[in-house]
mmCIF file of C-alpha atoms in Angstrom:
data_model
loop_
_atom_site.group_PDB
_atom_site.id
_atom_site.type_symbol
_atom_site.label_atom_id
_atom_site.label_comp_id
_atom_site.label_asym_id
_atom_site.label_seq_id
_atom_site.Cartn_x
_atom_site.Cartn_y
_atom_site.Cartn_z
ATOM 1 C CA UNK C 1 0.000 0.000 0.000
ATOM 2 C CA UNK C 2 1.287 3.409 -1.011
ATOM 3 C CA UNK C 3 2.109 5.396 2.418
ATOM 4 C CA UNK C 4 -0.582 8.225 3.010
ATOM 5 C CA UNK C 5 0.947 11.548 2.488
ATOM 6 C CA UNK C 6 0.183 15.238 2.209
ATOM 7 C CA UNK C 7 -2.608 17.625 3.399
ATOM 8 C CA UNK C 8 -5.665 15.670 4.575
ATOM 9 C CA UNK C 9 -8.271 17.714 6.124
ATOM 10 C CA UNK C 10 -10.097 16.493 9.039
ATOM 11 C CA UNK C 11 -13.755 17.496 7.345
ATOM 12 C CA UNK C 12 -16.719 19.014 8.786
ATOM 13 C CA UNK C 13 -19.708 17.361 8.875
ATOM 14 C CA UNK C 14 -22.482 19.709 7.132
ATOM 15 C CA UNK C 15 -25.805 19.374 9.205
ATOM 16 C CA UNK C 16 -29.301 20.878 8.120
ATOM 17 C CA UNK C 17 -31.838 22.405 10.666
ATOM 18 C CA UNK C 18 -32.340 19.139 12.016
ATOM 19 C CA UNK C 19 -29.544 17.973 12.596
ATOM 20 C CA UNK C 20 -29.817 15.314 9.836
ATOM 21 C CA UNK C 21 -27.148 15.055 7.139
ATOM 22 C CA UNK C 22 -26.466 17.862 4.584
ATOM 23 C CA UNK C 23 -25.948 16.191 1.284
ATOM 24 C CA UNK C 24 -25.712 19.885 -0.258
ATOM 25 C CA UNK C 25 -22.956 20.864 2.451
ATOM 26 C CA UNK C 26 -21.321 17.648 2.021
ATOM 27 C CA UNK C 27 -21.141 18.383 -1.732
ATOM 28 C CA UNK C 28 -20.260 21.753 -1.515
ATOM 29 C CA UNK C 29 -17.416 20.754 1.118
ATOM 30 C CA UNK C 30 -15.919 18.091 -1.245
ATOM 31 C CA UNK C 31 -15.531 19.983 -4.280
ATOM 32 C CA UNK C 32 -14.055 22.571 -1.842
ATOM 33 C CA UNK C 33 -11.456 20.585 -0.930
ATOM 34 C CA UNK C 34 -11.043 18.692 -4.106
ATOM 35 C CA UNK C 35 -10.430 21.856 -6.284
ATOM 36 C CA UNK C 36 -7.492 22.995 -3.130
ATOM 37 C CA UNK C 37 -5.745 19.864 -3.852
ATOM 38 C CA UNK C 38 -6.054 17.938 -0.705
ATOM 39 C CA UNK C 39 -4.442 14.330 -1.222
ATOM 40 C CA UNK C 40 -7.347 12.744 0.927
ATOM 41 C CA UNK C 41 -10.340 13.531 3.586
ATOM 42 C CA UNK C 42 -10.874 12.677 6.724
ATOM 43 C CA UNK C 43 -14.112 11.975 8.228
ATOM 44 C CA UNK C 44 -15.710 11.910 11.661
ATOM 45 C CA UNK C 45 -12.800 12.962 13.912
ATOM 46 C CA UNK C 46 -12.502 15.785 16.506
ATOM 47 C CA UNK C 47 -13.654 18.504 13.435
ATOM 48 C CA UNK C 48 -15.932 16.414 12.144
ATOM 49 C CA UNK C 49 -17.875 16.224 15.488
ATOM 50 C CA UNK C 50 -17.584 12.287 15.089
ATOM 51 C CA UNK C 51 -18.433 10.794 18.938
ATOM 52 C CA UNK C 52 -21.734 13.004 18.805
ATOM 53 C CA UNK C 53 -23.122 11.897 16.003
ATOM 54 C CA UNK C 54 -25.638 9.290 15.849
ATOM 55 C CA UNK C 55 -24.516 6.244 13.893
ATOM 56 C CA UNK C 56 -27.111 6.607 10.665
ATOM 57 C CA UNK C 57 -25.387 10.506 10.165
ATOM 58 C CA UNK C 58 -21.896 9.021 10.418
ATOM 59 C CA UNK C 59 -22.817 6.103 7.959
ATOM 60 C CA UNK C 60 -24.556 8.450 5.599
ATOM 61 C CA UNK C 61 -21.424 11.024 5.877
ATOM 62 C CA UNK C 62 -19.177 8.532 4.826
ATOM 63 C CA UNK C 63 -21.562 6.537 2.005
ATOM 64 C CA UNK C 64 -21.602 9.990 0.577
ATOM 65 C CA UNK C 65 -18.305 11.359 0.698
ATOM 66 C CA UNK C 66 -16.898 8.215 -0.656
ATOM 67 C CA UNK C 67 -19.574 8.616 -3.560
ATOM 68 C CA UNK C 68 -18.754 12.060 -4.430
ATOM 69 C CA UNK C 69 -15.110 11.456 -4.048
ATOM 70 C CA UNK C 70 -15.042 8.382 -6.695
ATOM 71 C CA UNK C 71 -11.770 7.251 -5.701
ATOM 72 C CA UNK C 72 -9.620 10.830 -6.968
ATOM 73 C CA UNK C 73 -7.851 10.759 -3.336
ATOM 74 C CA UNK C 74 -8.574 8.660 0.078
ATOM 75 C CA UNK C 75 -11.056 8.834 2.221
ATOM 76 C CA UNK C 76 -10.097 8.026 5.856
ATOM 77 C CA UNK C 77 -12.849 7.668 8.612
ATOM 78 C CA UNK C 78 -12.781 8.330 12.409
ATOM 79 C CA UNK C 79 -14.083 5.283 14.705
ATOM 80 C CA UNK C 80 -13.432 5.947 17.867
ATOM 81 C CA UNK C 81 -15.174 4.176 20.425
ATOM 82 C CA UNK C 82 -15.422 2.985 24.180
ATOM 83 C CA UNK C 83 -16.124 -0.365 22.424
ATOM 84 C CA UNK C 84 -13.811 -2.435 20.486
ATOM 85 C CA UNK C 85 -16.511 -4.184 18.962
ATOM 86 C CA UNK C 86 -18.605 -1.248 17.840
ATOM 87 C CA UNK C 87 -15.410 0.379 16.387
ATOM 88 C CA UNK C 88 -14.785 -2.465 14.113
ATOM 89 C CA UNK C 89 -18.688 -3.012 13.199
ATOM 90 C CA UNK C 90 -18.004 0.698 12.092
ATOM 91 C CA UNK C 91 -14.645 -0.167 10.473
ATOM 92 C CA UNK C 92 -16.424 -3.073 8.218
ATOM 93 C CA UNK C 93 -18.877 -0.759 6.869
ATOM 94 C CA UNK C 94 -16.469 1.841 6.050
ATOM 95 C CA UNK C 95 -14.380 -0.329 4.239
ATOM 96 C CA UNK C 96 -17.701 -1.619 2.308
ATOM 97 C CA UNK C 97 -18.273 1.451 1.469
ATOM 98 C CA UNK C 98 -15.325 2.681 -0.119
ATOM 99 C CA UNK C 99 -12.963 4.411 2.808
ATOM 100 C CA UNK C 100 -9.448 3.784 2.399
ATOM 101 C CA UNK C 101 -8.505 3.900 5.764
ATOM 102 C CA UNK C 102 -9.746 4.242 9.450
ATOM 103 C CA UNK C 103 -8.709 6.114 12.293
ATOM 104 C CA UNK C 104 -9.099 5.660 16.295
ATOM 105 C CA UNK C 105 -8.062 7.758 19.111
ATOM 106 C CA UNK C 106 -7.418 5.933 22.292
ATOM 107 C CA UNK C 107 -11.260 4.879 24.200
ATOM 108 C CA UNK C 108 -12.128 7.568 26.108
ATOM 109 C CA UNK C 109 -13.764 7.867 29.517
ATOM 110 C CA UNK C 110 -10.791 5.843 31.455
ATOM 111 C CA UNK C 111 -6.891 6.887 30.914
ATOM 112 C CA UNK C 112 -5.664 3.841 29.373
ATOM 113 C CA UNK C 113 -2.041 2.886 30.429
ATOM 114 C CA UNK C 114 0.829 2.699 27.526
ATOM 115 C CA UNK C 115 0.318 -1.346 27.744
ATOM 116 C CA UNK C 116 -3.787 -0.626 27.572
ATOM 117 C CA UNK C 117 -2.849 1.575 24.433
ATOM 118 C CA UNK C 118 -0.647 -1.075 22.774
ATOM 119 C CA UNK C 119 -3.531 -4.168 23.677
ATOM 120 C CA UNK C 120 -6.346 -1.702 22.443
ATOM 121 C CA UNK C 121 -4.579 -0.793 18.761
ATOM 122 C CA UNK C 122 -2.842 -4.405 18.448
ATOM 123 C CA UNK C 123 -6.389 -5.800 18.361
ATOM 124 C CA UNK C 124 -7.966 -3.359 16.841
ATOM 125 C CA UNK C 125 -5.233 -4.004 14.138
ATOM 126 C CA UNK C 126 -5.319 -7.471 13.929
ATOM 127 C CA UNK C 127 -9.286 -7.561 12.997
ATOM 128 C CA UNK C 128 -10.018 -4.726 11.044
ATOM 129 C CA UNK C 129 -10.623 -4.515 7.658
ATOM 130 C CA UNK C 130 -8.798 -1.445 6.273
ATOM 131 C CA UNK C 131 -5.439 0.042 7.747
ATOM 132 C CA UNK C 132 -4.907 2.056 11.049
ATOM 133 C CA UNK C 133 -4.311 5.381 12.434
ATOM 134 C CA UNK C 134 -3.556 6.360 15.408
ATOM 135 C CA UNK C 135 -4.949 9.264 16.737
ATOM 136 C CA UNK C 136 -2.721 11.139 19.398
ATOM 137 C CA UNK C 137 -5.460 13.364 20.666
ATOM 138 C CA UNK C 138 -4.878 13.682 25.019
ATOM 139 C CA UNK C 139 -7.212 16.972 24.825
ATOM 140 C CA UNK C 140 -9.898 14.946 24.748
ATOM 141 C CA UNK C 141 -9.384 11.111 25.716
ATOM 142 C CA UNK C 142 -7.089 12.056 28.981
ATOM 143 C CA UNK C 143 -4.392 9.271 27.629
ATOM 144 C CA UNK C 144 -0.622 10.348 25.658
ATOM 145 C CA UNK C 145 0.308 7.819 23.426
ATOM 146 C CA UNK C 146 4.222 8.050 23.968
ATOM 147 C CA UNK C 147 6.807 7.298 21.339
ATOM 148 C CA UNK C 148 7.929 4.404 23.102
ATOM 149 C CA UNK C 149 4.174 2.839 22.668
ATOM 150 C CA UNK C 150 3.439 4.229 18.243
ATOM 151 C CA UNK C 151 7.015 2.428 18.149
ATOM 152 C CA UNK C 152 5.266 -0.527 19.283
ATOM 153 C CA UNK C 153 2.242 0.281 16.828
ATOM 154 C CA UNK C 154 4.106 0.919 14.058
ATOM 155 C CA UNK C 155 5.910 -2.402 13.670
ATOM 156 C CA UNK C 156 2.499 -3.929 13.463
ATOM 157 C CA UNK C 157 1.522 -4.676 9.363
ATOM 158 C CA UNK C 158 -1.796 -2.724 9.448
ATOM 159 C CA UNK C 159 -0.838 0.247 11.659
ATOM 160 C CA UNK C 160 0.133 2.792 8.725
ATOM 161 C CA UNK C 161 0.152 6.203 10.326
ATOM 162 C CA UNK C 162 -0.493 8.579 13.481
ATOM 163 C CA UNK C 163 -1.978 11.893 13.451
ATOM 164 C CA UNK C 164 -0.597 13.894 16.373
ATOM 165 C CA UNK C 165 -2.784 16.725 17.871
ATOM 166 C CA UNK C 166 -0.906 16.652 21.479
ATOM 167 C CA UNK C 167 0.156 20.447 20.528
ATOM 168 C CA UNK C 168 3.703 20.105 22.023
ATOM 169 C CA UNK C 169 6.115 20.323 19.253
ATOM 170 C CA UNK C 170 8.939 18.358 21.797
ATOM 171 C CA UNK C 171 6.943 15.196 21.844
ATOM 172 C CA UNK C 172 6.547 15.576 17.840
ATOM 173 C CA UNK C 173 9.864 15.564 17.174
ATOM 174 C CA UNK C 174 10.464 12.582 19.757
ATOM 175 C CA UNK C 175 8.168 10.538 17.558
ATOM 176 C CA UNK C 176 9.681 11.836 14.849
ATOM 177 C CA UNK C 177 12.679 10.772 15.823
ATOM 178 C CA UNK C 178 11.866 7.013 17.143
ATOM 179 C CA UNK C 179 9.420 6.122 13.612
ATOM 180 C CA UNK C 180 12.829 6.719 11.643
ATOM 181 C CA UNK C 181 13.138 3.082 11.622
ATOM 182 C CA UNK C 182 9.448 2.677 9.721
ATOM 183 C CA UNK C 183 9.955 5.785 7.501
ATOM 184 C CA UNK C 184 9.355 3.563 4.414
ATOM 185 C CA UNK C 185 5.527 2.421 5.245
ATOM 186 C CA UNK C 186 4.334 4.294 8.894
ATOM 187 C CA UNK C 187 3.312 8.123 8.114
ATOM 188 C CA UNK C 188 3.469 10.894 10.907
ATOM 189 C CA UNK C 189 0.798 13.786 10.939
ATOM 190 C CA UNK C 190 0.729 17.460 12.212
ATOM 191 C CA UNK C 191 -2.457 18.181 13.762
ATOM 192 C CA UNK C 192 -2.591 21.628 14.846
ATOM 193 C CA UNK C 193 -2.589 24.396 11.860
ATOM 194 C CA UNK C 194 -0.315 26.339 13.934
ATOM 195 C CA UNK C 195 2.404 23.533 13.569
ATOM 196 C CA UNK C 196 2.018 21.902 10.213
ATOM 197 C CA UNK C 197 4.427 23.864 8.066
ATOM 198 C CA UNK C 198 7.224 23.995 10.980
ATOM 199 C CA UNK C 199 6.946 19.938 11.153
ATOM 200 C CA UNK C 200 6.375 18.939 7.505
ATOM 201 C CA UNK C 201 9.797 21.284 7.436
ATOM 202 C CA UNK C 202 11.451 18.975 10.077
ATOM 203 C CA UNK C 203 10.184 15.724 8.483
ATOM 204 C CA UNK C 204 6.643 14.822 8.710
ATOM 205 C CA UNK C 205 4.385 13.134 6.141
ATOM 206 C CA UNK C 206 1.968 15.894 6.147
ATOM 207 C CA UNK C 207 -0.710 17.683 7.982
ATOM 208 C CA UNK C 208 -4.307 17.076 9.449
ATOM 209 C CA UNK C 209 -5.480 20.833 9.722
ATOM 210 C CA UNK C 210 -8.766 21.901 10.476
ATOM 211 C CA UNK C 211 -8.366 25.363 9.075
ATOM 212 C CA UNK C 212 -7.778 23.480 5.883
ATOM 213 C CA UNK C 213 -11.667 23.039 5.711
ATOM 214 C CA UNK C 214 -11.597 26.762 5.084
ATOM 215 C CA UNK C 215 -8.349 27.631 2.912
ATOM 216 C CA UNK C 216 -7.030 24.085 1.526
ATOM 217 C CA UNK C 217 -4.994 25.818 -1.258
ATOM 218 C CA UNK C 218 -3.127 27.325 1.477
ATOM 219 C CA UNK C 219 -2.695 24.696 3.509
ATOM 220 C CA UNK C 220 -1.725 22.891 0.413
ATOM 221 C CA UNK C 221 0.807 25.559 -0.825
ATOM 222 C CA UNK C 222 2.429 25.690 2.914
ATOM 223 C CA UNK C 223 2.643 21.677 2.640
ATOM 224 C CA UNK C 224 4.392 21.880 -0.999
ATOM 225 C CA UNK C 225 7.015 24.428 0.047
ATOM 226 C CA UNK C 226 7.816 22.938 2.959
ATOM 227 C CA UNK C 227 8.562 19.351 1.105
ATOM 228 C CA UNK C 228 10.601 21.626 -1.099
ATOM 229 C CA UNK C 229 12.347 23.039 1.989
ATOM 230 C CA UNK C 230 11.190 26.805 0.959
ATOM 231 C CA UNK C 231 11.095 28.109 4.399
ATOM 232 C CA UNK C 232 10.615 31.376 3.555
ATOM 233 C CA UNK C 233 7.484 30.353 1.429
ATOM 234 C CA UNK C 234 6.648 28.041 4.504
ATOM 235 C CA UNK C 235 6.544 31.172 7.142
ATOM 236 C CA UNK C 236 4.870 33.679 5.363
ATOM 237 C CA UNK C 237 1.606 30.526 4.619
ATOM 238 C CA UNK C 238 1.932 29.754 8.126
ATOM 239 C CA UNK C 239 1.498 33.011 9.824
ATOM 240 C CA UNK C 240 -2.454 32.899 7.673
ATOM 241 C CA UNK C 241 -3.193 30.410 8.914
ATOM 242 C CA UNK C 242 -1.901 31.165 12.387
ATOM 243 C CA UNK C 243 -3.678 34.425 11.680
ATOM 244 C CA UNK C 244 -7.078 32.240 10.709
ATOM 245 C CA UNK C 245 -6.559 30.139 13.793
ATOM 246 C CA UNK C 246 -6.149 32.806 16.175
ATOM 247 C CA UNK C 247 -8.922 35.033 14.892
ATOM 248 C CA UNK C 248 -11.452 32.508 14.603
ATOM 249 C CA UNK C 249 -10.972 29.504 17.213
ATOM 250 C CA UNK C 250 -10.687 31.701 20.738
ATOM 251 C CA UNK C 251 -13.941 32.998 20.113
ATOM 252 C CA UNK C 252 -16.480 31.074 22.007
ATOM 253 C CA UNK C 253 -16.198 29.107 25.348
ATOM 254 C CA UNK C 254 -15.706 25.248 26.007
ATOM 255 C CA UNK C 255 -13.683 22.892 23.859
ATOM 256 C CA UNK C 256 -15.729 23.129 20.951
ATOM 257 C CA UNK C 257 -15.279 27.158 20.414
ATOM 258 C CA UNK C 258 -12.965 26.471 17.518
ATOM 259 C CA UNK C 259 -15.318 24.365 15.636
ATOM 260 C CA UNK C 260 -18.444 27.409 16.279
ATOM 261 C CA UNK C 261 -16.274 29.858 14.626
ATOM 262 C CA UNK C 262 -15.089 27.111 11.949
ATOM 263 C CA UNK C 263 -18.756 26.157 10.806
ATOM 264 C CA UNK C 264 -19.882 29.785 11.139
ATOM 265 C CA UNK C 265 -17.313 30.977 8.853
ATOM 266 C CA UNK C 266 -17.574 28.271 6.370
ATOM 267 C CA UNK C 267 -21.673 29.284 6.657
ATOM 268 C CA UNK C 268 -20.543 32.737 5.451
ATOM 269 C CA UNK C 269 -18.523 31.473 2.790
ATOM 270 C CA UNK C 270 -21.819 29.422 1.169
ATOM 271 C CA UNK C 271 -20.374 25.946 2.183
ATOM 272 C CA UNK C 272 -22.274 24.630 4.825
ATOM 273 C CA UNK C 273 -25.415 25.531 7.322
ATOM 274 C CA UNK C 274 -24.234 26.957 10.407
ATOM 275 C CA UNK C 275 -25.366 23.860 12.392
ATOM 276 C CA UNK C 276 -23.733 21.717 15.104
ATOM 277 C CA UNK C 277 -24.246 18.601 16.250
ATOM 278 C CA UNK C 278 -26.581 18.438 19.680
ATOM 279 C CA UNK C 279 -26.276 19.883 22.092
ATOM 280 C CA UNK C 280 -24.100 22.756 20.932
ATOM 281 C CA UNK C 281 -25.663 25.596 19.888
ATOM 282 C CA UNK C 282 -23.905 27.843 16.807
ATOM 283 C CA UNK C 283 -22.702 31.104 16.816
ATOM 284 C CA UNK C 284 -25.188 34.218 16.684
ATOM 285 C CA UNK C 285 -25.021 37.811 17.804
ATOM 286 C CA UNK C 286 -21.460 39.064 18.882
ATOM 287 C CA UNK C 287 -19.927 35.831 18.234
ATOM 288 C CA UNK C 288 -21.254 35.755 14.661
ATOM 289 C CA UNK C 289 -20.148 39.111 14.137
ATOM 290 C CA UNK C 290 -17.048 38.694 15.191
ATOM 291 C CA UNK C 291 -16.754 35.969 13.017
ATOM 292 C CA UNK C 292 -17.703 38.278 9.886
ATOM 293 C CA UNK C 293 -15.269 40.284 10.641
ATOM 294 C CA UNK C 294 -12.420 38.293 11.045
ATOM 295 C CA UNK C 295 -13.249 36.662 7.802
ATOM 296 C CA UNK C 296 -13.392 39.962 6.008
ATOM 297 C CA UNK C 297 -9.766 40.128 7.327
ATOM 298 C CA UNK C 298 -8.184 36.695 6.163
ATOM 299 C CA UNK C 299 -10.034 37.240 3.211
ATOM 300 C CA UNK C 300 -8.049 40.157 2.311
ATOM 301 C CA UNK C 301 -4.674 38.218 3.498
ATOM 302 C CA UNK C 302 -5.211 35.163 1.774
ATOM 303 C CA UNK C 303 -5.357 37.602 -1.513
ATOM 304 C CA UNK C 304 -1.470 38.705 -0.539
ATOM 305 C CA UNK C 305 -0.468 35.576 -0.347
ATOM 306 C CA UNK C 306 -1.555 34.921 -3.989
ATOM 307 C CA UNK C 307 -2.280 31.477 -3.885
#
């Protein structure tokens, strides 16, 4: 299997005013991405509101993005669970439906140990259908995956790649480091948009970015120069979408803040209904105008950068 590579955005998952799938947003958001050059999509992780979604919106999600994507780059789904069995249920109709790959962060709810983290992906591994990610995500499942334990991972056959969203650039480049030995078939992945261009620079694979749901061209352009080693190209992308980031994630309280101002600025831009998945309620009032605002600004900076 070719190793997965490049700028993959974790996607959004467009909801209408019930909360049911969008097909419209869904369409909108893959010819979005398509025509930015992303080289694949990823579905139903942190972004993509995955664990609060009812299981006939994430199946729908992914029967439709795979249809609308036809194969032109992969399609990678999130299937994290608190149940091994229910995440490979998941992982057999993903692959039946045409994902390429699937992804897991560690089960949430109780901090697994490293050995808990090495059982939980081994098996998971060993009986599911389509490759595995790992998802280093300790924001939101309490438990670090430490490079001692992906090392572990990554000699298993079907463990392909890890998408780290820890936000600690030291730990990166410790598993950067320590997968040097798997370099020819286990891919590493910046998470945070702030980081991507800095560790692509320094070695990784590529990025998982969820401003890229909103400027994939640049996140695309940033990903290019820095395989080309371009760093000035590399730091004048990244401060956008550090710009983007800081402008339009701090905006609202709780963990999901980031997303509110994500979906309400992807709203403005025609893409998608400003809708999140129960029971989080989108931006209106100051918040929305704040996001109007700051998109009239990165607007006009994304136009310097001449992408």
């Amino acid at each position: 299997m070719k190793k997965f590579s490049g700028l993959i955005p974790p996607m959004v998952t467009p909801l209408d005013a019930n909360r049911r799938l969008d097909k419209k947003g869904v369409k909108n958001m893959v010819d979005h991405l398509l025509s930015g050059g992303v080289d694949g999509i990823f579905l139903l992780g942190t972004t993509g509101e995955g664990p609060h979604l009812s299981y006939a919106v994430r199946e729908a999600l992914v029967r439709e993005t795979c249809r609308l994507v036809k194969g032109r780059v992969p399609v990678l789904v999130g299937i994290t669970e608190t149940d091994i069995e229910d995440a490979l249920a998941f992982a057999a109709i993903c692959g039946k439906l045409g994902a390429a790959a699937v992804v897991a962060a560690p089960p949430y709810y109780f901090k697994l140990t490293q050995a808990e983290c090495v059982e939980w992906f081994s098996e998971l591994a060993d009986r599911s259908p389509l490759p595995v990610v790992v998802y280093d995500m300790p924001a939101h499942t309490d438990t670090v995956i430490e490079p001692a334990t992906i090392v572990k991972l990554a000699a298993h056959p079907n463990v392909v790649a890890m998408k780290d969203s820890s936000s600690v650039i030291a730990l990166f480049n410790k598993f950067r480091l320590a997968l040097e030995p798997f370099a020819d078939k286990f891919s590493l992945f910046m998470g945070p948009d702030e980081a991507m261009g800095e560790a692509v620079l320094l070695g990784a694979d590529g990025g998982v970015c969820t401003g890229a749901n909103l400027w994939p061209a640049a996140f695309k352009a940033m990903h290019l120069a820095a395989k080309a080693g371009d760093a000035g190209k590399v730091a004048r992308i990244q401060r956008f979408t550090t710009m983007s980031s800081y402008l339009l994630y701090g905006l609202g309280a709780g963990q999901i803040g980031f997303l509110k101002g994500v979906k309400a600025a992807l709203a403005e831009m025609g893409l998608v209904q400003n809708v999140l998945a129960a029971p989080f309620a989108p931006f209106a009032g100051k918040e929305l105008a704040a996001v109007k605002k700051a998109l009239k600004t990165l607007r006009a900076e994304y136009a310097r950068l001449g992408i």
